[in-house]
PDB file of C-alpha atoms in Angstrom:
ATOM      1  CA  SER A   1      77.015  45.260  84.461  1.00 63.00           C
ATOM      2  CA  ALA A   2      74.050  47.602  84.487  1.00 69.00           C
ATOM      3  CA  VAL A   3      71.391  47.680  87.132  1.00 90.00           C
ATOM      4  CA  ILE A   4      68.003  47.855  85.464  1.00 95.00           C
ATOM      5  CA  SER A   5      65.103  48.533  87.797  1.00 96.00           C
ATOM      6  CA  GLN A   6      61.510  47.894  86.851  1.00 97.00           C
ATOM      7  CA  LYS A   7      58.384  49.014  88.636  1.00 97.00           C
ATOM      8  CA  PRO A   8      56.007  47.451  89.468  1.00 97.00           C
ATOM      9  CA  SER A   9      57.514  44.013  89.932  1.00 96.00           C
ATOM     10  CA  ARG A  10      54.047  42.523  89.819  1.00 96.00           C
ATOM     11  CA  ASP A  11      50.465  43.661  89.671  1.00 97.00           C
ATOM     12  CA  ILE A  12      46.970  42.321  89.380  1.00 97.00           C
ATOM     13  CA  CYS A  13      44.814  44.403  87.069  1.00 96.00           C
ATOM     14  CA  GLN A  14      41.205  44.538  86.019  1.00 97.00           C
ATOM     15  CA  ARG A  15      40.126  43.975  82.448  1.00 97.00           C
ATOM     16  CA  GLY A  16      39.861  47.208  80.478  1.00 97.00           C
ATOM     17  CA  THR A  17      42.340  49.177  82.549  1.00 97.00           C
ATOM     18  CA  SER A  18      45.831  50.316  81.596  1.00 98.00           C
ATOM     19  CA  LEU A  19      49.110  49.946  83.436  1.00 98.00           C
ATOM     20  CA  THR A  20      52.416  51.694  82.931  1.00 98.00           C
ATOM     21  CA  ILE A  21      55.673  49.896  83.663  1.00 98.00           C
ATOM     22  CA  GLN A  22      58.732  51.986  84.386  1.00 98.00           C
ATOM     23  CA  CYS A  23      62.305  51.025  83.584  1.00 98.00           C
ATOM     24  CA  GLN A  24      65.286  52.886  85.018  1.00 97.00           C
ATOM     25  CA  VAL A  25      68.913  52.092  84.146  1.00 96.00           C
ATOM     26  CA  ASP A  26      71.751  53.203  86.394  1.00 93.00           C
ATOM     27  CA  SER A  27      73.826  54.431  83.457  1.00 92.00           C
ATOM     28  CA  GLN A  28      73.176  55.859  80.022  1.00 93.00           C
ATOM     29  CA  VAL A  29      72.524  53.159  77.466  1.00 93.00           C
ATOM     30  CA  THR A  30      72.449  53.098  73.702  1.00 92.00           C
ATOM     31  CA  MET A  31      69.415  50.930  73.124  1.00 93.00           C
ATOM     32  CA  MET A  32      66.429  49.877  75.187  1.00 95.00           C
ATOM     33  CA  PHE A  33      63.992  47.120  74.355  1.00 97.00           C
ATOM     34  CA  TRP A  34      60.752  45.743  75.764  1.00 98.00           C
ATOM     35  CA  TYR A  35      60.042  42.010  75.699  1.00 97.00           C
ATOM     36  CA  ARG A  36      57.073  39.891  76.707  1.00 97.00           C
ATOM     37  CA  GLN A  37      57.475  36.429  78.181  1.00 95.00           C
ATOM     38  CA  GLN A  38      54.911  33.857  79.165  1.00 90.00           C
ATOM     39  CA  PRO A  39      56.185  31.996  82.263  1.00 84.00           C
ATOM     40  CA  GLY A  40      58.614  29.288  81.201  1.00 85.00           C
ATOM     41  CA  GLN A  41      58.493  30.366  77.583  1.00 90.00           C
ATOM     42  CA  SER A  42      60.795  32.269  75.272  1.00 92.00           C
ATOM     43  CA  LEU A  43      60.949  36.014  74.835  1.00 94.00           C
ATOM     44  CA  THR A  44      58.985  37.993  72.265  1.00 95.00           C
ATOM     45  CA  LEU A  45      60.254  41.432  71.323  1.00 95.00           C
ATOM     46  CA  ILE A  46      57.537  44.066  71.580  1.00 97.00           C
ATOM     47  CA  ALA A  47      59.492  47.112  70.469  1.00 96.00           C
ATOM     48  CA  THR A  48      62.713  49.059  70.503  1.00 95.00           C
ATOM     49  CA  ALA A  49      62.400  52.212  72.593  1.00 96.00           C
ATOM     50  CA  ASN A  50      63.997  55.090  70.732  1.00 91.00           C
ATOM     51  CA  GLN A  51      65.209  58.089  72.650  1.00 90.00           C
ATOM     52  CA  GLY A  52      63.259  61.182  71.723  1.00 86.00           C
ATOM     53  CA  SER A  53      61.215  59.543  68.983  1.00 88.00           C
ATOM     54  CA  GLU A  54      58.515  56.944  68.411  1.00 92.00           C
ATOM     55  CA  ALA A  55      59.314  53.354  69.306  1.00 94.00           C
ATOM     56  CA  THR A  56      59.898  50.750  66.611  1.00 95.00           C
ATOM     57  CA  TYR A  57      57.295  48.020  66.969  1.00 96.00           C
ATOM     58  CA  GLU A  58      57.547  44.398  65.951  1.00 95.00           C
ATOM     59  CA  SER A  59      54.934  42.652  63.887  1.00 94.00           C
ATOM     60  CA  GLY A  60      51.833  42.040  65.954  1.00 95.00           C
ATOM     61  CA  PHE A  61      52.391  44.923  68.339  1.00 97.00           C
ATOM     62  CA  VAL A  62      50.946  48.404  67.859  1.00 96.00           C
ATOM     63  CA  ILE A  63      51.457  51.745  69.494  1.00 97.00           C
ATOM     64  CA  ASP A  64      47.827  52.128  70.558  1.00 97.00           C
ATOM     65  CA  LYS A  65      48.032  48.962  72.615  1.00 98.00           C
ATOM     66  CA  PHE A  66      51.607  49.312  73.866  1.00 98.00           C
ATOM     67  CA  PRO A  67      52.609  52.974  73.948  1.00 97.00           C
ATOM     68  CA  ILE A  68      56.276  53.382  74.825  1.00 97.00           C
ATOM     69  CA  SER A  69      58.216  56.416  75.898  1.00 96.00           C
ATOM     70  CA  ARG A  70      61.929  57.013  76.206  1.00 96.00           C
ATOM     71  CA  PRO A  71      62.513  60.605  77.223  1.00 95.00           C
ATOM     72  CA  ASN A  72      66.230  60.198  77.918  1.00 94.00           C
ATOM     73  CA  LEU A  73      69.098  57.723  77.798  1.00 94.00           C
ATOM     74  CA  THR A  74      68.334  56.016  81.115  1.00 95.00           C
ATOM     75  CA  PHE A  75      64.548  55.729  81.346  1.00 96.00           C
ATOM     76  CA  SER A  76      61.663  54.163  79.461  1.00 97.00           C
ATOM     77  CA  THR A  77      58.041  53.287  80.073  1.00 98.00           C
ATOM     78  CA  LEU A  78      55.750  50.683  78.562  1.00 98.00           C
ATOM     79  CA  THR A  79      51.998  51.027  78.916  1.00 98.00           C
ATOM     80  CA  VAL A  80      49.727  48.057  78.418  1.00 98.00           C
ATOM     81  CA  SER A  81      46.417  49.595  77.392  1.00 98.00           C
ATOM     82  CA  ASN A  82      42.878  48.305  77.671  1.00 97.00           C
ATOM     83  CA  MET A  83      44.108  45.077  79.196  1.00 97.00           C
ATOM     84  CA  SER A  84      42.541  41.683  78.674  1.00 97.00           C
ATOM     85  CA  PRO A  85      43.434  38.339  80.292  1.00 96.00           C
ATOM     86  CA  GLU A  86      45.555  37.575  77.192  1.00 95.00           C
ATOM     87  CA  ASP A  87      47.915  40.363  78.288  1.00 96.00           C
ATOM     88  CA  SER A  88      48.799  38.440  81.446  1.00 96.00           C
ATOM     89  CA  SER A  89      52.521  37.966  81.062  1.00 96.00           C
ATOM     90  CA  ILE A  90      55.949  38.988  82.236  1.00 96.00           C
ATOM     91  CA  TYR A  91      57.199  42.211  80.677  1.00 97.00           C
ATOM     92  CA  LEU A  92      60.961  42.643  80.551  1.00 97.00           C
ATOM     93  CA  CYS A  93      62.939  45.805  80.027  1.00 97.00           C
ATOM     94  CA  SER A  94      66.390  45.364  78.519  1.00 96.00           C
ATOM     95  CA  ALA A  95      69.284  47.516  77.407  1.00 95.00           C
ATOM     96  CA  THR A  96      72.579  47.419  75.620  1.00 92.00           C
ATOM     97  CA  GLY A  97      75.389  49.890  75.146  1.00 89.00           C
ATOM     98  CA  LEU A  98      76.101  50.789  78.746  1.00 86.00           C
ATOM     99  CA  ALA A  99      77.736  54.199  79.123  1.00 86.00           C
ATOM    100  CA  GLY A 100      77.627  54.398  75.334  1.00 83.00           C
ATOM    101  CA  VAL A 101      79.865  51.356  74.829  1.00 87.00           C
ATOM    102  CA  ASP A 102      78.246  48.335  73.202  1.00 86.00           C
ATOM    103  CA  THR A 103      79.985  45.207  74.501  1.00 87.00           C
ATOM    104  CA  GLY A 104      77.510  42.989  72.706  1.00 88.00           C
ATOM    105  CA  GLU A 105      75.295  41.562  75.389  1.00 91.00           C
ATOM    106  CA  LEU A 106      71.820  42.564  76.443  1.00 93.00           C
ATOM    107  CA  PHE A 107      71.059  43.320  80.082  1.00 94.00           C
ATOM    108  CA  PHE A 108      67.659  42.697  81.628  1.00 95.00           C
ATOM    109  CA  GLY A 109      65.551  44.043  84.412  1.00 95.00           C
ATOM    110  CA  GLU A 110      63.857  41.671  86.847  1.00 95.00           C
ATOM    111  CA  GLY A 111      60.595  41.830  84.955  1.00 95.00           C
ATOM    112  CA  SER A 112      57.062  42.961  85.715  1.00 97.00           C
ATOM    113  CA  ARG A 113      54.565  40.156  86.147  1.00 96.00           C
ATOM    114  CA  LEU A 114      51.070  41.253  85.190  1.00 97.00           C
ATOM    115  CA  THR A 115      47.927  39.276  85.872  1.00 97.00           C
ATOM    116  CA  VAL A 116      44.729  40.547  84.259  1.00 97.00           C
ATOM    117  CA  LEU A 117      41.437  39.373  85.718  1.00 96.00           C
TER     118      LEU A 117
ATOM    119  CA  ALA B   1      66.217  34.472  58.303  1.00 77.00           C
ATOM    120  CA  GLN B   2      67.947  34.584  61.646  1.00 84.00           C
ATOM    121  CA  SER B   3      67.021  31.956  64.194  1.00 90.00           C
ATOM    122  CA  VAL B   4      68.166  30.042  67.239  1.00 95.00           C
ATOM    123  CA  ALA B   5      67.213  26.466  68.060  1.00 96.00           C
ATOM    124  CA  GLN B   6      67.394  24.770  71.426  1.00 97.00           C
ATOM    125  CA  PRO B   7      66.343  21.238  70.584  1.00 96.00           C
ATOM    126  CA  GLU B   8      65.775  20.071  74.154  1.00 97.00           C
ATOM    127  CA  ASP B   9      62.905  21.450  76.213  1.00 96.00           C
ATOM    128  CA  GLN B  10      64.400  19.843  79.293  1.00 97.00           C
ATOM    129  CA  VAL B  11      67.729  18.370  80.361  1.00 98.00           C
ATOM    130  CA  ASN B  12      68.031  16.176  83.432  1.00 98.00           C
ATOM    131  CA  VAL B  13      71.387  15.505  85.053  1.00 98.00           C
ATOM    132  CA  ALA B  14      72.615  14.227  88.392  1.00 98.00           C
ATOM    133  CA  GLU B  15      74.580  16.513  90.652  1.00 98.00           C
ATOM    134  CA  GLY B  16      78.308  16.174  90.047  1.00 97.00           C
ATOM    135  CA  ASN B  17      77.864  14.961  86.481  1.00 98.00           C
ATOM    136  CA  PRO B  18      78.787  17.061  83.440  1.00 97.00           C
ATOM    137  CA  LEU B  19      75.987  18.914  81.697  1.00 97.00           C
ATOM    138  CA  THR B  20      75.428  20.105  78.158  1.00 98.00           C
ATOM    139  CA  VAL B  21      72.650  22.358  76.903  1.00 98.00           C
ATOM    140  CA  LYS B  22      72.502  22.491  73.134  1.00 98.00           C
ATOM    141  CA  CYS B  23      72.095  25.479  70.840  1.00 98.00           C
ATOM    142  CA  THR B  24      72.312  25.883  67.093  1.00 97.00           C
ATOM    143  CA  TYR B  25      71.838  29.069  65.138  1.00 95.00           C
ATOM    144  CA  SER B  26      71.239  30.457  61.693  1.00 92.00           C
ATOM    145  CA  VAL B  27      72.399  33.996  60.975  1.00 89.00           C
ATOM    146  CA  SER B  28      73.790  36.117  58.177  1.00 85.00           C
ATOM    147  CA  GLY B  29      77.379  37.142  58.682  1.00 86.00           C
ATOM    148  CA  ASN B  30      79.375  36.605  61.828  1.00 88.00           C
ATOM    149  CA  PRO B  31      77.262  35.751  64.865  1.00 90.00           C
ATOM    150  CA  TYR B  32      77.434  37.243  68.306  1.00 94.00           C
ATOM    151  CA  LEU B  33      76.332  34.403  70.603  1.00 96.00           C
ATOM    152  CA  PHE B  34      75.099  34.518  74.175  1.00 97.00           C
ATOM    153  CA  TRP B  35      73.808  32.345  76.969  1.00 98.00           C
ATOM    154  CA  TYR B  36      71.447  33.589  79.643  1.00 97.00           C
ATOM    155  CA  VAL B  37      70.009  31.924  82.741  1.00 97.00           C
ATOM    156  CA  GLN B  38      66.642  32.658  84.294  1.00 95.00           C
ATOM    157  CA  TYR B  39      65.711  31.609  87.806  1.00 93.00           C
ATOM    158  CA  PRO B  40      62.027  31.525  88.830  1.00 89.00           C
ATOM    159  CA  ASN B  41      60.436  34.954  89.064  1.00 86.00           C
ATOM    160  CA  ARG B  42      63.636  36.663  87.955  1.00 89.00           C
ATOM    161  CA  GLY B  43      64.879  38.414  84.848  1.00 91.00           C
ATOM    162  CA  LEU B  44      67.486  36.943  82.529  1.00 94.00           C
ATOM    163  CA  GLN B  45      71.064  36.951  83.745  1.00 95.00           C
ATOM    164  CA  PHE B  46      73.943  37.065  81.292  1.00 95.00           C
ATOM    165  CA  LEU B  47      76.250  34.019  81.541  1.00 96.00           C
ATOM    166  CA  LEU B  48      78.744  34.277  78.698  1.00 96.00           C
ATOM    167  CA  LYS B  49      79.281  35.398  75.129  1.00 96.00           C
ATOM    168  CA  TYR B  50      81.233  34.635  72.002  1.00 96.00           C
ATOM    169  CA  ILE B  51      82.079  37.499  69.694  1.00 93.00           C
ATOM    170  CA  THR B  52      85.492  36.667  68.321  1.00 90.00           C
ATOM    171  CA  GLY B  53      88.677  34.870  69.300  1.00 90.00           C
ATOM    172  CA  ASP B  54      89.011  31.582  71.139  1.00 93.00           C
ATOM    173  CA  ASN B  55      86.158  29.210  70.352  1.00 94.00           C
ATOM    174  CA  LEU B  56      85.914  28.117  73.988  1.00 96.00           C
ATOM    175  CA  VAL B  57      84.535  30.859  76.189  1.00 97.00           C
ATOM    176  CA  LYS B  58      84.218  30.777  79.937  1.00 96.00           C
ATOM    177  CA  GLY B  59      81.544  32.533  81.894  1.00 95.00           C
ATOM    178  CA  SER B  60      79.885  32.883  85.243  1.00 92.00           C
ATOM    179  CA  TYR B  61      79.291  30.071  87.755  1.00 94.00           C
ATOM    180  CA  GLY B  62      81.769  27.701  86.062  1.00 95.00           C
ATOM    181  CA  PHE B  63      79.877  27.544  82.765  1.00 97.00           C
ATOM    182  CA  GLU B  64      81.595  27.479  79.409  1.00 97.00           C
ATOM    183  CA  ALA B  65      80.489  27.243  75.806  1.00 98.00           C
ATOM    184  CA  GLU B  66      82.150  26.214  72.581  1.00 96.00           C
ATOM    185  CA  PHE B  67      81.571  28.010  69.316  1.00 96.00           C
ATOM    186  CA  ASN B  68      81.608  25.621  66.354  1.00 96.00           C
ATOM    187  CA  LYS B  69      81.321  27.514  63.099  1.00 94.00           C
ATOM    188  CA  SER B  70      81.035  24.485  60.830  1.00 94.00           C
ATOM    189  CA  GLN B  71      78.188  23.040  62.878  1.00 96.00           C
ATOM    190  CA  THR B  72      76.697  26.481  63.663  1.00 95.00           C
ATOM    191  CA  SER B  73      76.482  25.466  67.292  1.00 97.00           C
ATOM    192  CA  PHE B  74      77.168  27.083  70.633  1.00 98.00           C
ATOM    193  CA  HIS B  75      76.543  24.437  73.300  1.00 98.00           C
ATOM    194  CA  LEU B  76      76.659  25.362  76.971  1.00 98.00           C
ATOM    195  CA  LYS B  77      78.655  23.077  79.246  1.00 98.00           C
ATOM    196  CA  LYS B  78      79.686  22.629  82.826  1.00 98.00           C
ATOM    197  CA  PRO B  79      82.027  19.880  84.090  1.00 97.00           C
ATOM    198  CA  SER B  80      80.168  19.254  87.344  1.00 97.00           C
ATOM    199  CA  ALA B  81      76.524  20.238  87.801  1.00 97.00           C
ATOM    200  CA  LEU B  82      75.117  21.680  91.013  1.00 97.00           C
ATOM    201  CA  VAL B  83      71.525  21.489  92.224  1.00 97.00           C
ATOM    202  CA  SER B  84      71.580  25.290  92.251  1.00 96.00           C
ATOM    203  CA  ASP B  85      72.178  25.274  88.473  1.00 97.00           C
ATOM    204  CA  SER B  86      68.569  24.167  87.999  1.00 97.00           C
ATOM    205  CA  ALA B  87      66.967  26.958  85.979  1.00 97.00           C
ATOM    206  CA  LEU B  88      65.805  27.969  82.508  1.00 96.00           C
ATOM    207  CA  TYR B  89      68.600  28.601  80.001  1.00 98.00           C
ATOM    208  CA  PHE B  90      68.331  30.688  76.851  1.00 97.00           C
ATOM    209  CA  CYS B  91      70.681  30.853  73.909  1.00 97.00           C
ATOM    210  CA  ALA B  92      70.638  34.082  71.885  1.00 96.00           C
ATOM    211  CA  VAL B  93      72.268  35.426  68.749  1.00 94.00           C
ATOM    212  CA  ARG B  94      72.861  38.929  67.494  1.00 92.00           C
ATOM    213  CA  ALA B  95      73.416  39.239  63.785  1.00 84.00           C
ATOM    214  CA  GLU B  96      76.340  41.200  62.402  1.00 79.00           C
ATOM    215  CA  TYR B  97      74.164  42.681  59.662  1.00 79.00           C
ATOM    216  CA  ASN B  98      71.104  43.334  61.821  1.00 77.00           C
ATOM    217  CA  PHE B  99      72.752  44.511  64.957  1.00 80.00           C
ATOM    218  CA  ASN B 100      69.662  45.965  66.581  1.00 83.00           C
ATOM    219  CA  LYS B 101      68.011  42.579  66.962  1.00 88.00           C
ATOM    220  CA  PHE B 102      68.594  39.737  69.389  1.00 92.00           C
ATOM    221  CA  TYR B 103      67.101  36.353  68.564  1.00 92.00           C
ATOM    222  CA  PHE B 104      66.338  34.001  71.441  1.00 95.00           C
ATOM    223  CA  GLY B 105      65.918  30.262  71.524  1.00 96.00           C
ATOM    224  CA  SER B 106      62.898  28.611  73.068  1.00 95.00           C
ATOM    225  CA  GLY B 107      64.715  27.858  76.293  1.00 96.00           C
ATOM    226  CA  THR B 108      65.873  24.658  77.984  1.00 97.00           C
ATOM    227  CA  LYS B 109      64.879  23.759  81.509  1.00 97.00           C
ATOM    228  CA  LEU B 110      67.817  22.248  83.351  1.00 98.00           C
ATOM    229  CA  ASN B 111      66.988  19.948  86.241  1.00 97.00           C
ATOM    230  CA  VAL B 112      69.893  18.880  88.433  1.00 97.00           C
ATOM    231  CA  LYS B 113      68.952  16.099  90.850  1.00 97.00           C
ATOM    232  CA  PRO B 114      70.805  15.556  94.115  1.00 95.00           C
TER     233      PRO B 114
END
């Protein structure tokens, strides 16, 4: 299975600031996704990170608030902009299609836990 | 619309007893079904999947799940629970005709008491 590394693993941020989360996969992958999860709750898809083009956002999420980059097949970033306490959450990077072969399942990083004061 | 339901927020079981965590789904076409486990302060770990073939699939840590097409269910089971199985479990489905999307259930907290 893939190793998906996220940085930072956790952070405490001030209201109004922005934070960029990095996601590195140890092999090329077909698709990368970003999810948000409140502790103990289900996952909400933020967007699909498209390599070399703009991300595809889900309803309720916009590029100005959550800009996403995916410059190559192994790396993506999610920025949480102009943060408010409501953005306090766990942000999960995920991927499928390891080494270009889609075996069906989604693989996850360990998550980035953000607390906004 | 595609969806996954986990009807139990919490399941309590004594160590050594069998456990079942329930999942039903609604999807167009043939479903790809998954179970994931999440331990505190960790990401989701893949447990097992059903894509095609035998309806009973075996996965990590002694877990298994049975695909039932007529009941649109994919319940997770283990013959003998361990205290270390206590965690949050998510069922997920990937739709044949909307392959870029994964749909997750609300999660079930499994508590295994010694």
